[in-house]
mmCIF file of C-alpha atoms in Angstrom:
data_model
loop_
_atom_site.group_PDB
_atom_site.id
_atom_site.type_symbol
_atom_site.label_atom_id
_atom_site.label_comp_id
_atom_site.label_asym_id
_atom_site.label_seq_id
_atom_site.Cartn_x
_atom_site.Cartn_y
_atom_site.Cartn_z
ATOM 1 C CA UNK V 116 11.768 -18.455 -83.632
ATOM 2 C CA UNK V 117 10.555 -20.972 -81.044
ATOM 3 C CA UNK V 118 13.967 -20.992 -79.389
ATOM 4 C CA UNK V 119 13.897 -17.178 -79.140
ATOM 5 C CA UNK V 120 10.469 -17.230 -77.386
ATOM 6 C CA UNK V 121 11.672 -19.933 -74.999
ATOM 7 C CA UNK V 122 14.783 -17.979 -74.095
ATOM 8 C CA UNK V 123 12.732 -14.829 -73.468
ATOM 9 C CA UNK V 124 10.291 -16.775 -71.233
ATOM 10 C CA UNK V 125 13.113 -18.266 -69.162
ATOM 11 C CA UNK V 126 14.694 -14.819 -68.788
ATOM 12 C CA UNK V 127 11.407 -13.364 -67.500
ATOM 13 C CA UNK V 128 11.004 -16.286 -65.089
ATOM 14 C CA UNK V 129 14.466 -15.757 -63.643
ATOM 15 C CA UNK V 130 13.890 -12.023 -63.290
ATOM 16 C CA UNK V 131 10.548 -12.596 -61.552
ATOM 17 C CA UNK V 132 11.975 -15.071 -59.044
ATOM 18 C CA UNK V 133 14.861 -12.706 -58.312
ATOM 19 C CA UNK V 134 12.397 -9.865 -57.703
ATOM 20 C CA UNK V 135 10.377 -12.046 -55.292
ATOM 21 C CA UNK V 136 13.545 -13.163 -53.533
ATOM 22 C CA UNK V 137 14.655 -9.572 -52.984
ATOM 23 C CA UNK V 138 11.238 -8.757 -51.500
ATOM 24 C CA UNK V 139 11.540 -11.515 -48.877
ATOM 25 C CA UNK V 140 13.302 -11.034 -45.509
ATOM 26 C CA UNK V 141 16.937 -12.080 -45.425
ATOM 27 C CA UNK V 142 16.304 -15.162 -43.276
ATOM 28 C CA UNK V 143 13.745 -16.427 -45.797
ATOM 29 C CA UNK V 144 16.095 -15.803 -48.770
ATOM 30 C CA UNK V 145 18.713 -18.110 -47.248
ATOM 31 C CA UNK V 146 19.114 -21.344 -49.219
ATOM 32 C CA UNK V 147 17.020 -20.208 -52.177
ATOM 33 C CA UNK V 148 13.896 -19.015 -50.326
ATOM 34 C CA UNK V 149 12.949 -22.331 -48.691
ATOM 35 C CA UNK V 150 15.493 -22.123 -45.921
ATOM 36 C CA UNK V 151 13.120 -20.438 -43.458
ATOM 37 C CA UNK V 152 10.766 -23.417 -43.450
ATOM 38 C CA UNK V 153 13.637 -25.872 -43.257
ATOM 39 C CA UNK V 154 15.284 -24.008 -40.403
ATOM 40 C CA UNK V 155 12.013 -23.440 -38.494
ATOM 41 C CA UNK V 156 10.403 -26.751 -39.255
ATOM 42 C CA UNK V 157 9.831 -27.274 -35.515
ATOM 43 C CA UNK V 158 7.295 -24.433 -35.535
ATOM 44 C CA UNK V 159 5.210 -26.344 -38.056
ATOM 45 C CA UNK V 160 5.392 -29.495 -35.939
ATOM 46 C CA UNK V 161 4.580 -27.532 -32.792
ATOM 47 C CA UNK V 162 1.532 -26.008 -34.434
ATOM 48 C CA UNK V 163 0.373 -29.425 -35.592
ATOM 49 C CA UNK V 164 0.911 -30.862 -32.117
ATOM 50 C CA UNK V 165 -1.099 -28.043 -30.549
ATOM 51 C CA UNK V 166 -3.952 -28.696 -32.956
ATOM 52 C CA UNK V 167 -3.907 -32.421 -32.130
ATOM 53 C CA UNK V 168 -3.965 -31.673 -28.387
ATOM 54 C CA UNK V 169 -6.859 -29.234 -28.836
ATOM 55 C CA UNK V 170 -8.861 -31.778 -30.849
ATOM 56 C CA UNK V 171 -8.179 -34.542 -28.303
ATOM 57 C CA UNK V 172 -9.071 -32.264 -25.379
ATOM 58 C CA UNK V 173 -12.305 -31.214 -27.058
ATOM 59 C CA UNK V 174 -13.201 -34.815 -27.777
ATOM 60 C CA UNK V 175 -12.438 -35.828 -24.186
ATOM 61 C CA UNK V 176 -14.496 -32.987 -22.720
ATOM 62 C CA UNK V 177 -17.414 -33.814 -25.027
ATOM 63 C CA UNK V 178 -17.226 -37.513 -24.091
ATOM 64 C CA UNK V 179 -17.037 -36.788 -20.353
ATOM 65 C CA UNK V 180 -19.960 -34.392 -20.683
ATOM 66 C CA UNK V 181 -22.085 -37.027 -22.427
ATOM 67 C CA UNK V 182 -21.141 -39.659 -19.858
ATOM 68 C CA UNK V 183 -21.922 -37.285 -16.994
ATOM 69 C CA UNK V 184 -25.358 -36.355 -18.295
ATOM 70 C CA UNK V 185 -26.289 -39.975 -18.953
ATOM 71 C CA UNK V 186 -25.147 -40.894 -15.429
ATOM 72 C CA UNK V 187 -27.252 -38.049 -14.003
ATOM 73 C CA UNK V 188 -30.448 -38.761 -15.917
ATOM 74 C CA UNK V 189 -30.377 -42.538 -15.451
ATOM 75 C CA UNK V 190 -29.559 -42.121 -11.781
ATOM 76 C CA UNK V 191 -32.421 -39.648 -11.443
ATOM 77 C CA UNK V 192 -34.860 -42.056 -13.094
ATOM 78 C CA UNK V 193 -33.641 -44.925 -10.891
ATOM 79 C CA UNK V 194 -34.241 -42.785 -7.794
ATOM 80 C CA UNK V 195 -37.756 -41.913 -8.987
ATOM 81 C CA UNK V 196 -38.521 -45.609 -9.565
ATOM 82 C CA UNK V 197 -37.287 -46.592 -6.100
ATOM 83 C CA UNK V 198 -39.286 -43.782 -4.478
ATOM 84 C CA UNK V 199 -42.417 -45.102 -6.183
ATOM 85 C CA UNK V 200 -41.583 -48.596 -4.981
ATOM 86 C CA UNK V 201 -41.064 -47.381 -1.396
ATOM 87 C CA UNK V 202 -44.452 -45.633 -1.402
ATOM 88 C CA UNK V 203 -46.148 -48.773 -2.686
ATOM 89 C CA UNK V 204 -44.523 -50.900 0.025
ATOM 90 C CA UNK V 205 -45.372 -48.387 2.761
ATOM 91 C CA UNK V 206 -49.024 -48.475 1.696
ATOM 92 C CA UNK V 207 -48.865 -52.239 1.054
ATOM 93 C CA UNK V 208 -50.170 -51.468 -2.423
ATOM 94 C CA UNK V 209 -49.324 -54.666 -4.296
ATOM 95 C CA UNK V 210 -51.019 -53.482 -7.496
ATOM 96 C CA UNK V 211 -48.656 -50.512 -7.809
ATOM 97 C CA UNK V 212 -45.710 -52.695 -6.845
ATOM 98 C CA UNK V 213 -46.606 -55.200 -9.556
ATOM 99 C CA UNK V 214 -46.519 -52.397 -12.141
ATOM 100 C CA UNK V 215 -42.820 -51.844 -11.383
ATOM 101 C CA UNK V 216 -41.835 -55.424 -12.221
ATOM 102 C CA UNK V 217 -41.160 -56.360 -15.829
ATOM 103 C CA UNK V 218 -43.294 -59.233 -17.207
ATOM 104 C CA UNK V 219 -40.102 -61.204 -17.944
ATOM 105 C CA UNK V 220 -38.687 -60.647 -14.429
ATOM 106 C CA UNK V 221 -36.394 -63.385 -13.188
ATOM 107 C CA UNK V 222 -34.495 -63.050 -9.922
ATOM 108 C CA UNK V 223 -33.670 -64.679 -6.634
ATOM 109 C CA UNK V 224 -35.270 -64.596 -3.207
ATOM 110 C CA UNK V 225 -34.413 -61.427 -1.258
ATOM 111 C CA UNK V 226 -34.413 -63.309 2.050
ATOM 112 C CA UNK V 227 -37.191 -61.131 3.466
ATOM 113 C CA UNK V 228 -39.122 -64.056 4.886
ATOM 114 C CA UNK V 229 -36.143 -66.228 5.771
ATOM 115 C CA UNK V 230 -34.207 -64.761 8.719
ATOM 116 C CA UNK V 231 -31.701 -66.514 10.961
ATOM 117 C CA UNK V 232 -30.797 -65.337 14.484
ATOM 118 C CA UNK V 233 -27.073 -64.494 14.502
ATOM 119 C CA UNK V 234 -26.504 -62.534 17.719
ATOM 120 C CA UNK V 235 -28.152 -61.462 20.988
ATOM 121 C CA UNK V 236 -26.747 -58.680 23.188
ATOM 122 C CA UNK V 237 -28.478 -56.703 25.982
ATOM 123 C CA UNK V 238 -31.890 -57.914 24.790
ATOM 124 C CA UNK V 239 -31.070 -56.817 21.237
ATOM 125 C CA UNK V 240 -31.520 -59.546 18.632
ATOM 126 C CA UNK V 241 -29.861 -59.489 15.226
ATOM 127 C CA UNK V 242 -31.197 -61.628 12.390
ATOM 128 C CA UNK V 243 -29.503 -62.150 9.028
ATOM 129 C CA UNK V 244 -31.578 -62.169 5.842
ATOM 130 C CA UNK V 245 -30.951 -65.361 3.888
ATOM 131 C CA UNK V 246 -31.725 -65.888 0.231
ATOM 132 C CA UNK V 247 -32.913 -69.378 -0.577
ATOM 133 C CA UNK V 248 -31.108 -69.157 -3.906
ATOM 134 C CA UNK V 249 -34.065 -70.337 -5.934
ATOM 135 C CA UNK V 250 -35.017 -68.449 -9.108
ATOM 136 C CA UNK V 251 -38.268 -66.505 -8.866
ATOM 137 C CA UNK V 252 -40.590 -65.320 -11.585
ATOM 138 C CA UNK V 253 -42.583 -62.107 -11.321
ATOM 139 C CA UNK V 254 -45.530 -63.457 -9.303
ATOM 140 C CA UNK V 255 -43.281 -65.349 -6.876
ATOM 141 C CA UNK V 256 -41.221 -62.205 -6.244
ATOM 142 C CA UNK V 257 -44.392 -60.228 -5.530
ATOM 143 C CA UNK V 258 -45.644 -62.987 -3.247
ATOM 144 C CA UNK V 259 -42.418 -62.742 -1.224
ATOM 145 C CA UNK V 260 -42.975 -59.000 -0.721
ATOM 146 C CA UNK V 261 -46.620 -59.592 0.241
ATOM 147 C CA UNK V 262 -45.738 -62.257 2.814
ATOM 148 C CA UNK V 263 -43.055 -59.990 4.257
ATOM 149 C CA UNK V 264 -45.232 -56.863 4.515
ATOM 150 C CA UNK V 265 -48.193 -58.668 6.067
ATOM 151 C CA UNK V 266 -45.821 -59.797 8.830
ATOM 152 C CA UNK V 267 -45.876 -56.290 10.361
ATOM 153 C CA UNK V 268 -48.407 -54.963 12.844
ATOM 154 C CA UNK V 269 -47.437 -51.416 11.833
ATOM 155 C CA UNK V 270 -44.936 -49.761 9.492
ATOM 156 C CA UNK V 271 -43.396 -46.393 10.291
ATOM 157 C CA UNK V 272 -41.042 -45.899 7.346
ATOM 158 C CA UNK V 273 -39.861 -47.604 4.151
ATOM 159 C CA UNK V 274 -37.014 -46.248 2.044
ATOM 160 C CA UNK V 275 -35.111 -47.414 -1.025
ATOM 161 C CA UNK V 276 -32.042 -45.534 -2.247
ATOM 162 C CA UNK V 277 -29.512 -45.958 -5.041
ATOM 163 C CA UNK V 278 -26.283 -47.019 -3.364
ATOM 164 C CA UNK V 279 -24.193 -47.335 -6.523
ATOM 165 C CA UNK V 280 -24.796 -47.436 -10.267
ATOM 166 C CA UNK V 281 -22.826 -50.427 -11.506
ATOM 167 C CA UNK V 282 -23.894 -50.399 -15.168
ATOM 168 C CA UNK V 283 -25.550 -47.544 -17.022
ATOM 169 C CA UNK V 284 -23.424 -46.170 -19.901
ATOM 170 C CA UNK V 285 -24.626 -46.765 -23.456
ATOM 171 C CA UNK V 286 -27.261 -49.344 -22.592
ATOM 172 C CA UNK V 287 -30.923 -49.646 -21.665
ATOM 173 C CA UNK V 288 -30.023 -52.011 -18.837
ATOM 174 C CA UNK V 289 -29.211 -50.151 -15.633
ATOM 175 C CA UNK V 290 -27.691 -52.201 -12.820
ATOM 176 C CA UNK V 291 -27.551 -50.701 -9.331
ATOM 177 C CA UNK V 292 -26.940 -51.769 -5.768
ATOM 178 C CA UNK V 293 -29.916 -50.519 -3.756
ATOM 179 C CA UNK V 294 -30.061 -49.734 -0.035
ATOM 180 C CA UNK V 295 -33.313 -50.793 1.633
ATOM 181 C CA UNK V 296 -34.582 -49.758 5.056
ATOM 182 C CA UNK V 297 -37.825 -50.446 6.916
ATOM 183 C CA UNK V 298 -38.818 -49.386 10.434
ATOM 184 C CA UNK V 299 -41.859 -51.115 11.880
ATOM 185 C CA UNK V 300 -43.298 -53.396 14.530
ATOM 186 C CA UNK V 301 -43.368 -57.046 13.429
ATOM 187 C CA UNK V 302 -46.349 -59.070 14.552
ATOM 188 C CA UNK V 303 -45.661 -60.681 17.929
ATOM 189 C CA UNK V 304 -43.155 -57.970 18.939
ATOM 190 C CA UNK V 305 -43.709 -55.088 21.366
ATOM 191 C CA UNK V 306 -41.098 -52.723 19.929
ATOM 192 C CA UNK V 307 -40.262 -51.452 16.487
ATOM 193 C CA UNK V 308 -37.315 -53.005 14.732
ATOM 194 C CA UNK V 309 -35.291 -51.964 11.732
ATOM 195 C CA UNK V 310 -34.610 -54.035 8.627
ATOM 196 C CA UNK V 311 -31.658 -52.993 6.472
ATOM 197 C CA UNK V 312 -30.466 -54.652 3.295
ATOM 198 C CA UNK V 313 -28.596 -54.164 0.044
ATOM 199 C CA UNK V 314 -30.145 -55.537 -3.144
ATOM 200 C CA UNK V 315 -28.711 -55.675 -6.647
ATOM 201 C CA UNK V 316 -31.357 -54.694 -9.160
ATOM 202 C CA UNK V 317 -31.377 -54.759 -12.954
ATOM 203 C CA UNK V 318 -33.694 -52.178 -14.523
ATOM 204 C CA UNK V 319 -35.132 -51.824 -18.004
ATOM 205 C CA UNK V 320 -34.304 -48.159 -18.670
ATOM 206 C CA UNK V 321 -36.304 -47.981 -21.907
ATOM 207 C CA UNK V 322 -39.443 -47.291 -19.847
ATOM 208 C CA UNK V 323 -40.325 -44.723 -17.200
ATOM 209 C CA UNK V 324 -40.582 -45.544 -14.438
ATOM 210 C CA UNK V 325 -37.909 -48.192 -14.880
ATOM 211 C CA UNK V 326 -39.055 -51.799 -14.794
ATOM 212 C CA UNK V 327 -37.279 -54.272 -12.523
ATOM 213 C CA UNK V 328 -36.049 -57.206 -14.601
ATOM 214 C CA UNK V 329 -33.847 -58.908 -12.017
ATOM 215 C CA UNK V 330 -33.151 -58.630 -8.271
ATOM 216 C CA UNK V 331 -31.029 -60.445 -5.708
ATOM 217 C CA UNK V 332 -29.913 -60.051 -2.096
ATOM 218 C CA UNK V 333 -26.390 -58.786 -1.403
ATOM 219 C CA UNK V 334 -26.692 -58.700 2.405
ATOM 220 C CA UNK V 335 -29.171 -57.650 5.046
ATOM 221 C CA UNK V 336 -30.293 -57.947 8.671
ATOM 222 C CA UNK V 337 -32.996 -57.147 11.201
ATOM 223 C CA UNK V 338 -32.201 -55.492 14.546
ATOM 224 C CA UNK V 339 -34.924 -55.561 17.216
ATOM 225 C CA UNK V 340 -35.354 -55.541 20.983
ATOM 226 C CA UNK V 341 -38.099 -56.746 23.314
ATOM 227 C CA UNK V 342 -37.829 -53.640 25.511
ATOM 228 C CA UNK V 343 -37.340 -49.907 25.134
ATOM 229 C CA UNK V 344 -33.620 -49.220 25.295
ATOM 230 C CA UNK V 345 -33.632 -45.418 25.508
ATOM 231 C CA UNK V 346 -35.693 -43.027 27.623
ATOM 232 C CA UNK V 347 -36.088 -39.319 26.827
ATOM 233 C CA UNK V 348 -34.758 -37.453 29.896
ATOM 234 C CA UNK V 349 -33.832 -34.213 28.110
ATOM 235 C CA UNK V 350 -36.400 -31.985 29.830
ATOM 236 C CA UNK V 351 -35.638 -33.159 33.369
ATOM 237 C CA UNK V 352 -31.924 -32.848 32.657
ATOM 238 C CA UNK V 353 -32.372 -29.205 31.664
ATOM 239 C CA UNK V 354 -31.982 -29.610 27.908
ATOM 240 C CA UNK V 355 -35.461 -28.392 27.103
ATOM 241 C CA UNK V 356 -34.973 -27.382 23.506
ATOM 242 C CA UNK V 357 -37.060 -27.413 20.335
ATOM 243 C CA UNK V 358 -35.052 -27.400 17.135
ATOM 244 C CA UNK V 359 -36.481 -25.045 14.492
ATOM 245 C CA UNK V 360 -36.005 -24.395 10.793
ATOM 246 C CA UNK V 361 -34.765 -21.069 9.516
ATOM 247 C CA UNK V 362 -38.107 -19.443 8.527
ATOM 248 C CA UNK V 363 -36.966 -18.353 5.071
ATOM 249 C CA UNK V 364 -36.114 -21.952 4.182
ATOM 250 C CA UNK V 365 -39.774 -22.854 4.568
ATOM 251 C CA UNK V 366 -41.145 -19.949 2.536
ATOM 252 C CA UNK V 367 -38.714 -19.673 -0.388
ATOM 253 C CA UNK V 368 -37.972 -22.080 -3.247
ATOM 254 C CA UNK V 369 -34.479 -23.543 -2.926
ATOM 255 C CA UNK V 370 -32.202 -24.818 -5.656
ATOM 256 C CA UNK V 371 -30.945 -27.551 -3.322
ATOM 257 C CA UNK V 372 -33.765 -29.036 -1.274
ATOM 258 C CA UNK V 373 -31.426 -30.530 1.336
ATOM 259 C CA UNK V 374 -30.633 -27.009 2.584
ATOM 260 C CA UNK V 375 -34.207 -26.838 3.867
ATOM 261 C CA UNK V 376 -33.215 -29.321 6.568
ATOM 262 C CA UNK V 377 -30.050 -27.454 7.534
ATOM 263 C CA UNK V 378 -30.549 -27.383 11.328
ATOM 264 C CA UNK V 379 -29.089 -30.664 12.517
ATOM 265 C CA UNK V 380 -26.486 -32.169 14.779
ATOM 266 C CA UNK V 381 -25.239 -31.517 18.305
ATOM 267 C CA UNK V 382 -21.691 -30.684 19.344
ATOM 268 C CA UNK V 383 -20.519 -32.263 22.603
ATOM 269 C CA UNK V 384 -17.381 -30.458 23.857
ATOM 270 C CA UNK V 385 -15.908 -29.402 27.176
ATOM 271 C CA UNK V 386 -15.854 -25.672 26.403
ATOM 272 C CA UNK V 387 -15.007 -24.573 29.992
ATOM 273 C CA UNK V 388 -12.428 -27.339 30.671
ATOM 274 C CA UNK V 389 -14.102 -28.629 33.834
ATOM 275 C CA UNK V 390 -13.919 -32.258 32.727
ATOM 276 C CA UNK V 391 -17.559 -32.596 31.649
ATOM 277 C CA UNK V 392 -18.935 -32.510 28.127
ATOM 278 C CA UNK V 393 -21.179 -29.553 27.387
ATOM 279 C CA UNK V 394 -23.722 -29.338 24.564
ATOM 280 C CA UNK V 395 -23.908 -26.817 21.736
ATOM 281 C CA UNK V 396 -27.060 -27.165 19.639
ATOM 282 C CA UNK V 397 -27.142 -25.283 16.302
ATOM 283 C CA UNK V 398 -30.549 -24.046 15.281
ATOM 284 C CA UNK V 399 -32.280 -22.269 12.420
ATOM 285 C CA UNK V 400 -33.622 -19.574 14.753
ATOM 286 C CA UNK V 401 -31.482 -19.386 17.913
ATOM 287 C CA UNK V 402 -28.585 -21.721 18.719
ATOM 288 C CA UNK V 403 -28.087 -22.704 22.365
ATOM 289 C CA UNK V 404 -25.184 -23.653 24.638
ATOM 290 C CA UNK V 405 -25.853 -25.942 27.614
ATOM 291 C CA UNK V 406 -23.233 -26.315 30.334
ATOM 292 C CA UNK V 407 -22.850 -29.682 32.009
ATOM 293 C CA UNK V 408 -23.174 -29.137 35.779
ATOM 294 C CA UNK V 409 -21.562 -32.491 36.526
ATOM 295 C CA UNK V 410 -24.581 -33.958 38.321
ATOM 296 C CA UNK V 411 -26.453 -35.238 35.275
ATOM 297 C CA UNK V 412 -28.138 -31.917 34.539
ATOM 298 C CA UNK V 413 -27.395 -28.966 32.253
ATOM 299 C CA UNK V 414 -27.932 -25.216 32.403
ATOM 300 C CA UNK V 415 -28.494 -22.792 29.528
ATOM 301 C CA UNK V 416 -25.461 -20.472 29.407
ATOM 302 C CA UNK V 417 -26.026 -19.092 25.914
ATOM 303 C CA UNK V 418 -26.344 -15.462 27.075
ATOM 304 C CA UNK V 419 -23.299 -15.610 29.390
ATOM 305 C CA UNK V 420 -21.192 -17.134 26.592
#
């Protein structure tokens, strides 16, 4: 009896598989129904490869996006810290400057009070900033800034800018090379000079504004002259021109603030081919073209042009 039931079951199984096989397309029925997958195995591999590429691309895009945002935000915070530092130096506000230095600060002299004359040309003197190489704690670093700033009779401008972020990804320590610039009249001088330098600064990014934990001089110099080297002769030469902003730039909020200062630059070109450079001055209200008359003066030829 058991053998009879087994035989009937096997018969039904064979009939069922034959019915399924007949229902399949001819190319699938080749080689017992599995031939389609064996013959088109490459489609399976291609699909798998596409999925792998998609996953890798998504992971790469996500990673790049995270890296980009971290670069942006840490760079933004570094800029804000340096702007605060520049304002404190301009006002000679040592209390605010002290607040930007970490209590455990340890760095080297920035060479601000140790300059060596390296060149003299046409009454222009160039001094190189020289770091003494000694390690400074927080108070010594602040004392160097104080001694440097009190050496000026007047200060016109102080700026600090991020030159390059050297370390910032996945850490609370941000390392940047910083461009420094000061325009002012040192005591004992009759003309303003300009101090330029590059510093390497290590910031503690766990606080806002960032705290300076380490600083050192990369390079720097002072350029100064004992006499005025340029004289404004524009008006007597016929280039009597006041550059103006485009009015709407002053009255409307702008997504990119730099556009507000769009009017800039002068083009010097011999537009009439007479051998003398003429001047084209772009402007936010009315641009002007000045023709060089060849005798040291210019004439406004905007309308004729």
